[in-house]
Coordinates of C-alpha atoms in Angstrom, one line a residue:
X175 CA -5.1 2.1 -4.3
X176 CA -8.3 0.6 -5.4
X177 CA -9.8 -3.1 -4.5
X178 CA -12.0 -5.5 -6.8
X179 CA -13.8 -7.9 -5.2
X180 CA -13.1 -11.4 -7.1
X181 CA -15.0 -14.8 -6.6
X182 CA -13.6 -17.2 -4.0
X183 CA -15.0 -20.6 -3.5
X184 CA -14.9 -21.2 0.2
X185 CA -15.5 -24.7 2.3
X186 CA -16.7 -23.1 5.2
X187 CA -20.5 -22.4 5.3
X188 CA -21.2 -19.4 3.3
X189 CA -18.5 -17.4 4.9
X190 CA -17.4 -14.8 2.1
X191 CA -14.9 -11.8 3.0
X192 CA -15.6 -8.9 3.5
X193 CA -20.0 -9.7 4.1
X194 CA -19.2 -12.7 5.8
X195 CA -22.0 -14.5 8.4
X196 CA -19.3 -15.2 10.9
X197 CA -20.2 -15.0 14.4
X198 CA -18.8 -11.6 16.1
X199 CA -16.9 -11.1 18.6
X200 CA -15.5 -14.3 19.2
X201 CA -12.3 -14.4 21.3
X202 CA -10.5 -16.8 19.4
X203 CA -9.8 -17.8 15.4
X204 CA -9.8 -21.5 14.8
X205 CA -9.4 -23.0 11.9
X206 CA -13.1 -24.4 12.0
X207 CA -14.5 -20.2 11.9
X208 CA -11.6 -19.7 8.8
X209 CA -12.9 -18.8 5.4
X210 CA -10.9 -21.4 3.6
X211 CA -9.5 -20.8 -0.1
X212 CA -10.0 -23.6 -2.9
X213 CA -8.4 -23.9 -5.5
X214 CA -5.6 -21.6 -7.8
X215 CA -4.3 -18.1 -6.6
X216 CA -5.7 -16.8 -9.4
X217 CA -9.3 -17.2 -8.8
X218 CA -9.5 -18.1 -5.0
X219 CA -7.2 -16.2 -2.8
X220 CA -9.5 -15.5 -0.1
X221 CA -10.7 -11.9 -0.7
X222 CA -9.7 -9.0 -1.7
X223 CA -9.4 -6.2 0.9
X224 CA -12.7 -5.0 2.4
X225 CA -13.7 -1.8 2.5
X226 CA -14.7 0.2 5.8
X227 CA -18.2 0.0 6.4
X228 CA -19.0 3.3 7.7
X229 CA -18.5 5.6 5.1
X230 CA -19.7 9.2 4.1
X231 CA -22.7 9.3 1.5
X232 CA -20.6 9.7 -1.7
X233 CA -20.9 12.9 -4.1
X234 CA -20.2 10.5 -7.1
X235 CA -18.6 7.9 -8.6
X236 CA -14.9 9.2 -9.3
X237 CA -14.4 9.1 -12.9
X238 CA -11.2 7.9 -14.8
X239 CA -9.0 10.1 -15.0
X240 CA -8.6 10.1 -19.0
X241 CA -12.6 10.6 -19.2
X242 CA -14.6 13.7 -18.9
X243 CA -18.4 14.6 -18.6
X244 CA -20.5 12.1 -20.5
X245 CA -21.6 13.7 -23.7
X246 CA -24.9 12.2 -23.5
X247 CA -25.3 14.3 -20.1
X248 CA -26.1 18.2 -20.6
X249 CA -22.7 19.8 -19.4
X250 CA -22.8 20.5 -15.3
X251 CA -24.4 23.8 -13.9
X252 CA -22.6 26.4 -11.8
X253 CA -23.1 29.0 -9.5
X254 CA -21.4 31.4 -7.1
X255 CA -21.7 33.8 -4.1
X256 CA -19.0 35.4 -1.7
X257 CA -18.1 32.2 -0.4
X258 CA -18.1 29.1 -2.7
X259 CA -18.8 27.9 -6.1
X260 CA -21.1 25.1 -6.8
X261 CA -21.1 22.5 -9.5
X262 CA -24.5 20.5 -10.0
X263 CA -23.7 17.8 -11.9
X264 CA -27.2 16.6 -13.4
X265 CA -26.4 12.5 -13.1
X266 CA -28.6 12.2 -9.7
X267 CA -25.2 13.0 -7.6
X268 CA -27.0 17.0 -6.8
X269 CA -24.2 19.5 -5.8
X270 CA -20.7 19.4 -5.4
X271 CA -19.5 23.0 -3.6
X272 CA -15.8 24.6 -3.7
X273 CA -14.7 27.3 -1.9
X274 CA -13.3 30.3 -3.6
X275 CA -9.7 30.2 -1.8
X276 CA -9.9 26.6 -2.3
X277 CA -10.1 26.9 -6.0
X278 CA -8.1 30.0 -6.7
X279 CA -5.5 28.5 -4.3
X280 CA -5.8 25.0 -7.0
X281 CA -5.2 26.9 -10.0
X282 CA -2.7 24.9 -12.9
X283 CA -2.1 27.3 -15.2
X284 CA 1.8 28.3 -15.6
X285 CA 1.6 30.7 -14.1
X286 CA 0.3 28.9 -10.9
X287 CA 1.4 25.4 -11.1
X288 CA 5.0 24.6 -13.2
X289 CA 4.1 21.7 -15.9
X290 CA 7.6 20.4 -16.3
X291 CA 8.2 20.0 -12.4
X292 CA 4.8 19.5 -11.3
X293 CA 5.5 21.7 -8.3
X294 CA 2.8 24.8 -6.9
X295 CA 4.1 28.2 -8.0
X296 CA 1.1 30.3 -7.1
X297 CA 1.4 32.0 -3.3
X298 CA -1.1 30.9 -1.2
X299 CA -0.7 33.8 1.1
X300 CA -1.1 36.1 -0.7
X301 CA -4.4 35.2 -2.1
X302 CA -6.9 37.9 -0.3
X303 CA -9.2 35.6 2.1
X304 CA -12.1 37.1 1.0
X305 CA -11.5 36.4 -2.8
X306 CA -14.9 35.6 -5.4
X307 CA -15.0 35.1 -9.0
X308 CA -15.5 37.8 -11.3
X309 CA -17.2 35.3 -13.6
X310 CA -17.4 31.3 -13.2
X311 CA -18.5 29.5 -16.8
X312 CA -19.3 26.1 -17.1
X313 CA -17.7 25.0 -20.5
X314 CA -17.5 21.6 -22.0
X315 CA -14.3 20.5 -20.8
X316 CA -14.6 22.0 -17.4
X317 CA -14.9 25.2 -14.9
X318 CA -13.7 28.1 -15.8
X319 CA -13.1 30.8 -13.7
X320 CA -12.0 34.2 -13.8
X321 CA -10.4 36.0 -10.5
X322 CA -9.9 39.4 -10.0
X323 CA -6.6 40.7 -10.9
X324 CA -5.1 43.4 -13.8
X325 CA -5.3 41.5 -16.2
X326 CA -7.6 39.2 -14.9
X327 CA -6.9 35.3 -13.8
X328 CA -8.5 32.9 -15.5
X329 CA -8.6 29.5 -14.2
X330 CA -9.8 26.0 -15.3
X331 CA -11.0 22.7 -14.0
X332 CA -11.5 20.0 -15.5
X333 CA -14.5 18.1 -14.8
X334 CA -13.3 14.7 -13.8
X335 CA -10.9 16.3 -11.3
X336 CA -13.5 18.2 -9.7
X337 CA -15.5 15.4 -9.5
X338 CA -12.9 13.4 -8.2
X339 CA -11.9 16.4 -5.4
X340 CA -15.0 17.1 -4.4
X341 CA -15.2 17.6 -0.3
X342 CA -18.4 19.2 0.3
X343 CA -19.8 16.5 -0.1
X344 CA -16.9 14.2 0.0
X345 CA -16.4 12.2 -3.3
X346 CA -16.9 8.6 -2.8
X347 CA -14.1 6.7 -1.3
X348 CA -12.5 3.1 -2.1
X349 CA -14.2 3.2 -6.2
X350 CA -11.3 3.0 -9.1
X351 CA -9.4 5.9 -9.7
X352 CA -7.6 5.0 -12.8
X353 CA -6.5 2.1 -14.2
X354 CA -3.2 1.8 -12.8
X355 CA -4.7 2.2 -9.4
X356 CA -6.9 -0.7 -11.0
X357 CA -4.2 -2.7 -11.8
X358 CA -2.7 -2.2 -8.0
X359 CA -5.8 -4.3 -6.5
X360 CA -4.8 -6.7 -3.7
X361 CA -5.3 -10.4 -3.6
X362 CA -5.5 -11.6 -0.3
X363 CA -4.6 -15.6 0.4
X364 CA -4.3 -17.8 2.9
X365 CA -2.4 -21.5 3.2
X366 CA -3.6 -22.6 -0.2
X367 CA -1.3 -20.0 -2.1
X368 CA 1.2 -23.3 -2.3
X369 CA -0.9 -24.6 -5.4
X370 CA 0.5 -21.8 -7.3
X371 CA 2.4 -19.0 -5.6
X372 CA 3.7 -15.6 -7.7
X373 CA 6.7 -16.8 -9.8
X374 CA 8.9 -15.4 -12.5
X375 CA 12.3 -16.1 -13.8
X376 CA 15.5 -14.2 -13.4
X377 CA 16.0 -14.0 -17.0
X378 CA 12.4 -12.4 -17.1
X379 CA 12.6 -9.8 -14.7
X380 CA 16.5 -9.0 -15.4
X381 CA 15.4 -8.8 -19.4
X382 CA 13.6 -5.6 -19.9
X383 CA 11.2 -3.5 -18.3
X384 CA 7.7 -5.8 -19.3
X385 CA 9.3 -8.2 -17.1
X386 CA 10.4 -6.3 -14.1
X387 CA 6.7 -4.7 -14.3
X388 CA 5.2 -7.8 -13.9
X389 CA 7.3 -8.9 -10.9
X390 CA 6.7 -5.6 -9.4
X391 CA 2.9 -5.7 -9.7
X392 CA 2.6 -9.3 -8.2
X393 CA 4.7 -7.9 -5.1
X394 CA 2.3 -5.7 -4.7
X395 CA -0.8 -7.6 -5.4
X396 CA 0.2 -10.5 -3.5
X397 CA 2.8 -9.0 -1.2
X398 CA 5.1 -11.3 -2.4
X399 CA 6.8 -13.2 -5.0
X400 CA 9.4 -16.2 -5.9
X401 CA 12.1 -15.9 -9.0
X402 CA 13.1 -18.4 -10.3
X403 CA 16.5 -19.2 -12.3
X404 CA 18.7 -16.9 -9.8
X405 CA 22.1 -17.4 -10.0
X406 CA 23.2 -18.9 -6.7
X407 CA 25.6 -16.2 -6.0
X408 CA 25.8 -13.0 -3.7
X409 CA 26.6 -10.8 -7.1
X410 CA 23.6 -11.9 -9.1
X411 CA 21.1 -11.7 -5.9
X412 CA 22.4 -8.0 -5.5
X413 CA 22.3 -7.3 -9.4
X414 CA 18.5 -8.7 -8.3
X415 CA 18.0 -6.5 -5.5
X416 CA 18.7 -3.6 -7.6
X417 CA 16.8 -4.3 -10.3
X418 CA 14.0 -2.3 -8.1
X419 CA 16.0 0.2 -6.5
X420 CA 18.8 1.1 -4.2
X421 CA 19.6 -1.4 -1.5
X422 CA 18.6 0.5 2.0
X423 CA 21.3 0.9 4.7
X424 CA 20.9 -0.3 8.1
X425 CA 22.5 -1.4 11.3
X426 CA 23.0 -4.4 9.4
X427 CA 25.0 -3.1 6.3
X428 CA 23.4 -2.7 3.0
X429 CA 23.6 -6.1 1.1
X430 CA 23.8 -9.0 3.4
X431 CA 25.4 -12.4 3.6
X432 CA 25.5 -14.1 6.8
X433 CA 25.2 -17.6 8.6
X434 CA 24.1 -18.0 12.2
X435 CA 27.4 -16.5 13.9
X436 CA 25.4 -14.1 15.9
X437 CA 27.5 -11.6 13.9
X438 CA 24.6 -9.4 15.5
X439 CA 22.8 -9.1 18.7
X440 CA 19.3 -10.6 16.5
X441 CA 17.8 -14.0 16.6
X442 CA 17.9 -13.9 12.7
X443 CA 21.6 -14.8 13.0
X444 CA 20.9 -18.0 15.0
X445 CA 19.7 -21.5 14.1
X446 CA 16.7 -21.1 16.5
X447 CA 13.1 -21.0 15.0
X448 CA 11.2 -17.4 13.8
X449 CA 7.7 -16.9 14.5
X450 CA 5.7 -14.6 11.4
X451 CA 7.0 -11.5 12.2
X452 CA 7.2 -8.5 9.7
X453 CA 11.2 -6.7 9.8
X454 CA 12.3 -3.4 11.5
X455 CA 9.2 -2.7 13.8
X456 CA 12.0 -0.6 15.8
X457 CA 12.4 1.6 12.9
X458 CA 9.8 5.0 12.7
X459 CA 10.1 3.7 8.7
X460 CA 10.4 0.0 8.1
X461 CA 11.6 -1.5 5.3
X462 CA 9.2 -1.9 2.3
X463 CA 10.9 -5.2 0.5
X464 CA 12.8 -7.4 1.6
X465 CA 14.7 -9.9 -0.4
X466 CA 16.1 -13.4 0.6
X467 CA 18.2 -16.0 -1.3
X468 CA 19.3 -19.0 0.4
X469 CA 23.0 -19.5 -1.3
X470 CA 23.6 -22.8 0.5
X471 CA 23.0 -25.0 3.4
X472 CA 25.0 -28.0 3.9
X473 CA 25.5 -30.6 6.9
X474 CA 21.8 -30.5 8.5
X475 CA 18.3 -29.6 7.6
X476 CA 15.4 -27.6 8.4
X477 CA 14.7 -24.1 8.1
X478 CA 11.2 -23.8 6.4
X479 CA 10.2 -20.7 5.3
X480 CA 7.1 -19.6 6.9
X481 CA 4.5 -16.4 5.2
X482 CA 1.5 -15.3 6.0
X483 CA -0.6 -12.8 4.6
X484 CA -1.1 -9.7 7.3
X485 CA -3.9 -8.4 5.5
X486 CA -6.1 -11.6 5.3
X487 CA -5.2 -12.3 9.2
X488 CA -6.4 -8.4 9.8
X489 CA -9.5 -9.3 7.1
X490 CA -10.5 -12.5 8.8
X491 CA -9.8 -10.4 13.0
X492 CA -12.2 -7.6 12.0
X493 CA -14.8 -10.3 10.4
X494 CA -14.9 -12.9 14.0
X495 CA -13.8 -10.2 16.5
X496 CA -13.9 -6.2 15.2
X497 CA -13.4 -5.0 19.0
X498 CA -9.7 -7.0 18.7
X499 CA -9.6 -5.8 15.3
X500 CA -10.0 -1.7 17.1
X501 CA -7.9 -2.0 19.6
X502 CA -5.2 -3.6 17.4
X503 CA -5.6 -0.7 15.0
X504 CA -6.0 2.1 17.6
X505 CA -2.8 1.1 20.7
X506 CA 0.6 2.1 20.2
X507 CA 2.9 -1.1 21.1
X508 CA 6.6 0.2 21.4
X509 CA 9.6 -1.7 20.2
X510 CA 13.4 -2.1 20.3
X511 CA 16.5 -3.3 19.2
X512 CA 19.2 -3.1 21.2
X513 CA 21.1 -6.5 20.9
X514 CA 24.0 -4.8 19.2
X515 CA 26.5 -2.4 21.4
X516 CA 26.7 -0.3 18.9
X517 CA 23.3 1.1 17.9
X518 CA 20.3 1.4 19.7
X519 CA 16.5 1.7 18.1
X520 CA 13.7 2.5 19.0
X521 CA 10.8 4.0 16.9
X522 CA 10.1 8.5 16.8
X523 CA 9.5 10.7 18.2
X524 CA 8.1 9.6 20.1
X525 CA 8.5 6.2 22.4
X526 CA 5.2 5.1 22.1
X527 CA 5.6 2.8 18.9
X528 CA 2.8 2.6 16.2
X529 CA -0.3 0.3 15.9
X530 CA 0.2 -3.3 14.8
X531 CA -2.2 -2.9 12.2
X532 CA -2.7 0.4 10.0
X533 CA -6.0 1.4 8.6
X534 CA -6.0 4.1 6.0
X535 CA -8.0 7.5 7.4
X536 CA -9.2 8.2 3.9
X537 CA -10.5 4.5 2.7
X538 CA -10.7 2.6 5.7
X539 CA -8.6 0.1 3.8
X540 CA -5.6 -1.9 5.4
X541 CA -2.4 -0.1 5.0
X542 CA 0.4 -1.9 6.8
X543 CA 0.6 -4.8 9.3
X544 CA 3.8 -4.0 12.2
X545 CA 4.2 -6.6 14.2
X546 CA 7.3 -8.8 16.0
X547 CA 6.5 -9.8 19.7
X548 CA 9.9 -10.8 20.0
X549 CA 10.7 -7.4 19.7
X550 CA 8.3 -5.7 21.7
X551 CA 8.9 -3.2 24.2
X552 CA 7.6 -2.8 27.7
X553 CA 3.2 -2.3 27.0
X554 CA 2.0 1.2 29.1
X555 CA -0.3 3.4 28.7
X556 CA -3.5 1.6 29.0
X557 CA -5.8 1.5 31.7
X558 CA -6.6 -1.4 34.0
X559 CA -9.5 -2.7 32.2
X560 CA -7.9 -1.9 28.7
X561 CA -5.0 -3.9 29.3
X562 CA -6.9 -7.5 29.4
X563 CA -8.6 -6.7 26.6
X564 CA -5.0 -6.2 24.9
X565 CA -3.8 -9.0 25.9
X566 CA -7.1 -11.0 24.4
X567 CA -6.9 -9.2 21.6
X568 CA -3.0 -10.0 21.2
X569 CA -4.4 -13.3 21.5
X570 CA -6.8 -13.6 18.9
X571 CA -4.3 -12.1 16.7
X572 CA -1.9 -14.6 17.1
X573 CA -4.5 -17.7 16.7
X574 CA -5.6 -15.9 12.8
X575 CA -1.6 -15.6 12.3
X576 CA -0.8 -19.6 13.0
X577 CA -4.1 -20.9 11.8
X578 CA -3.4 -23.8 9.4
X579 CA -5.4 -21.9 7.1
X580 CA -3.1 -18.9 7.1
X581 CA 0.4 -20.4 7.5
X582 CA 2.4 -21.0 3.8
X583 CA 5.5 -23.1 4.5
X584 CA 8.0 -23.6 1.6
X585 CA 11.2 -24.5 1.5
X586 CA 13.3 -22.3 0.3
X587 CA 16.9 -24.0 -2.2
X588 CA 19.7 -22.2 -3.7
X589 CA 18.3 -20.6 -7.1
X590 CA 15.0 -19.1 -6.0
X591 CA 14.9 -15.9 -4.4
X592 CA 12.1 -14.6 -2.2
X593 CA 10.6 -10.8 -2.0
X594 CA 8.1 -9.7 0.8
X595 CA 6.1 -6.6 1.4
X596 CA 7.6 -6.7 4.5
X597 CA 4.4 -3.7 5.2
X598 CA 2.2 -6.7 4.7
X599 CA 3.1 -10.2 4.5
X600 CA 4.8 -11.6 7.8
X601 CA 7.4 -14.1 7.9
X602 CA 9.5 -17.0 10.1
X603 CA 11.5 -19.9 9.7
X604 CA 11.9 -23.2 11.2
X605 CA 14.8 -24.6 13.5
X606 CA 17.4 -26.2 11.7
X607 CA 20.9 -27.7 11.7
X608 CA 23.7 -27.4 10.1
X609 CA 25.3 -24.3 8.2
X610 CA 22.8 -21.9 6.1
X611 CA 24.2 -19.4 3.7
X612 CA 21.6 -16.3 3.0
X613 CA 21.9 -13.0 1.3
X614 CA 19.4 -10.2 0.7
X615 CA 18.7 -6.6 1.2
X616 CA 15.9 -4.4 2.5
X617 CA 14.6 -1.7 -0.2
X618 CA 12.4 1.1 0.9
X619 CA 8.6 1.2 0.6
X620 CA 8.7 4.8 -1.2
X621 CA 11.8 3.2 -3.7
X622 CA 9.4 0.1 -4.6
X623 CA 6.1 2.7 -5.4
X624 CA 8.1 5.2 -7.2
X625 CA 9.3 2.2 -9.8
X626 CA 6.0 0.6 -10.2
X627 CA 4.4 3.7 -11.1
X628 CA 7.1 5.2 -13.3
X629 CA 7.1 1.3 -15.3
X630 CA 2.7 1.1 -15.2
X631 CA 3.3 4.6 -16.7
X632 CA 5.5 4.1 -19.3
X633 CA 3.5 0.2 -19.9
X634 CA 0.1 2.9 -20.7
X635 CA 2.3 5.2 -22.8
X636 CA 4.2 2.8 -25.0
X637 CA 0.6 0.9 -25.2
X638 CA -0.5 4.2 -26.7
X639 CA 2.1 3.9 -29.6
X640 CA 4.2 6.4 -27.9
X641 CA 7.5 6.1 -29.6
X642 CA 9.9 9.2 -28.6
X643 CA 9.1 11.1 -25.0
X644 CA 8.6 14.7 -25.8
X645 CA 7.1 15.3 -22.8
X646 CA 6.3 14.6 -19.7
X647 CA 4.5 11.7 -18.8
X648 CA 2.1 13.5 -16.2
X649 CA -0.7 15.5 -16.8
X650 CA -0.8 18.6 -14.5
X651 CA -4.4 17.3 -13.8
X652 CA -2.8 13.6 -12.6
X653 CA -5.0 12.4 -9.8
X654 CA -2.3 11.4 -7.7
X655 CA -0.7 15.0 -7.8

């Protein structure tokens, strides 16, 4: 996924995520050192993710994935010896180099690489270690190669992809891929979101496929979104749930509806008050959504819905304190749940639990935000001095998480529904009285993808004037493949 920085006008003195001038290593986050958002979603949500700062020197810019060479640049020169072939690309960038096994073993011709199924055919081992090229060409649209063999192989690569793949040196990380990865930016907010929150209407998103895209891509630019219009009953919130994907099973059935009988051994099914929390850190795979719909709640009041946004909490930690920020990213805090006699979780396989927040190896952006304190296991394997500096870190943590600036109460009526990434956004609940009635469902994070992707793909194709599918979709040069 790919991240566009976009203007925010912030009331705190020149503070801008991610180049912000934010004294480090604080060991707190008040409210005073918050970058505050003004204004519309739209146009002032904070930031958008930062980047990692220490990154490799890039080969290139990647291109799209629909483009080739530029024809005002002289086509790329190539050259070989026993080990690796090398691509000089003539646009500043100097030398990209591939080794032979590396390419041979990347081959996508049918023989090599099945174009309905999009699955490797070629054996890799039995592709001779010492393999070179007979003869490596550079032609307009790409590399071509041709391998030893009777007759012989002939391969080709296009240039965008070997631009785009290049490891020695690495291609530049965290630049726009293609424009669905474009269109999969996220928008980071803080307490100000209430001005104008992610909304659509049931009858948009249950209508065709334009309207469930567009629900889908503010879930996952946002990490959550309100509809509008629901029926207030348990059948349409399912037919709701599933208009993403199957409903995922877990210790607490598939599609819920409950009231706080302590029908399980989980403060969920009480009255008592939620602190932001994100769902299933017991689980070696939380849930990716999860959906809520209050049906009713009669005799009493309370229960405000509390969200905040993980990532901009994570954004704002690394900017005032990036030594909280590592150790958050780099300890494993384990978990539980073991309220219910009849199951007992704990995340694999090991015991050690996972990191409260996740930073992707390959972009050094954030990836996924695990954290419920009520939940948490017994804290080892940390050394004497370590485990202080845990605990402060915990701390300042927990003072970005219920900053003013952060925290988004709504409250939630029968009619509107509620989605979370429950990967990023966190969320709680006031105390209240009376009797609540709430259904919902957890759908998984690979489910959620899967459909957005298939829906931006078919959005591109019938964009196109594509009008009957008589093939596949994919390119067997797709940059996600």
């Amino acid at each position: 996924m790919s991240f566009v920085l976009r203007k925010a006008v912030l009331k705190t003195a020149a503070v801008v995520l991610p180049s912000s001038t934010v004294q480090k290593g604080t060991t707190a986050c008040s409210d005073q050192q918050l970058p505050r958002a003004s204004g519309r979603f739209a146009s002032s949500s904070a930031a958008v993710q930062p980047q990692a700062e220490d990154q490799t020197q890039p080969a290139q810019e990647v291109a799209e994935e629909s483009e080739d060479i530029d024809p005002h640049h002289d086509i790329p020169q190539c050259g070989w010896d026993d080990q690796k072939v090398s691509v000089g690309w003539g646009d500043g960038m100097k030398w990209s180099r591939y080794h032979n096994i590396w390419l041979r073993d990347h081959c996508r011709c049918s023989e090599c690489f099945h174009p309905i199924t999009k699955q490797r055919l070629v054996d890799t081992f039995e592709i001779p270690t010492d393999i070179h090229p007979n003869k490596v060409e550079s032609k307009e649209n790409g590399l071509e190669v041709t391998w030893p063999a009777n007759p012989p192989h002939i391969s080709h690569y296009p240039w965008s992809w070997l631009r785009r793949n290049s490891y020695d040196p690495p291609a530049q990380v965290g630049v726009v891929a293609s424009s669905s990865e474009a269109r999969n930016e996220k928008i980071l907010w803080g307490a100000r979101i209430l001005d104008s929150p992610p909304t659509l209407t049931y009858e948009e998103v249950m209508k065709d496929d334009a309207g469930l895209l567009r629900w889908l891509e503010k879930i996952d630019q946002f990490g959550f979104c309100f509809i509008g219009g629901v029926p207030p009953t348990p059948e349409d919130t399912e037919r709701l749930c599933k208009r993403i994907a199957f409903i995922r099973e877990t210790q607490y059935g598939g599609f819920w509806d409950f009231t706080s009988d302590l029908s399980h051994g989980d403060t969920a099914y009480t009255n008592l008050a939620l602190k932001a929390h994100t769902d299933n850190t017991y689980y070696t795979d939380p849930a990716g959504l999860q959906l809520f719909h209050l049906l009713s709640h009669t005799d009493g009041e309370g229960g405000a819905t509390l969200l905040v946004d993980g990532f901009y909490a994570a954004s704002i930690l690394k900017e005032i304190n990036p030594a909280a920020f590592d150790l958050l990213s780099r300890v494993r805090i384990p978990a539980h749940a073991a309220g219910d006699d009849h199951s007992f979780y704990k995340p694999g396989p090991t015991s050690a639990g996972y990191p409260l927040i996740t930073v992707d190896p390959k972009t050094g952006l954030l990836a996924q935000i695990r954290y419920n304190n009520d939940d948490r296991s017994v804290v080892s394997g940390l050394d004497g001095n370590q485990m202080e500096e845990w605990y402060e870190a915990l701390r300042a943590w927990n003072k970005c998480l219920t900053s003013h600036d952060s925290e988004y109460w709504v409250q939630m009526k029968p009619g509107t529904a509620l989605v979370i990434d429950n990967h990023r956004v966190l969320h709680g609940r006031s105390t209240f009285t009376g009797k609540r009635r709430m259904c919902g469902a957890y759908i998984g994070a690979d489910e959620f993808r899967s459909k957005l992707t298939v829906l931006q793909e078919l959005a591109k194709w019938r964009a196109s004037g594509g009008e009957e599918r008589k093939e596949s979709l994919r390119s067997i040069w797709d940059p996600r493949l």
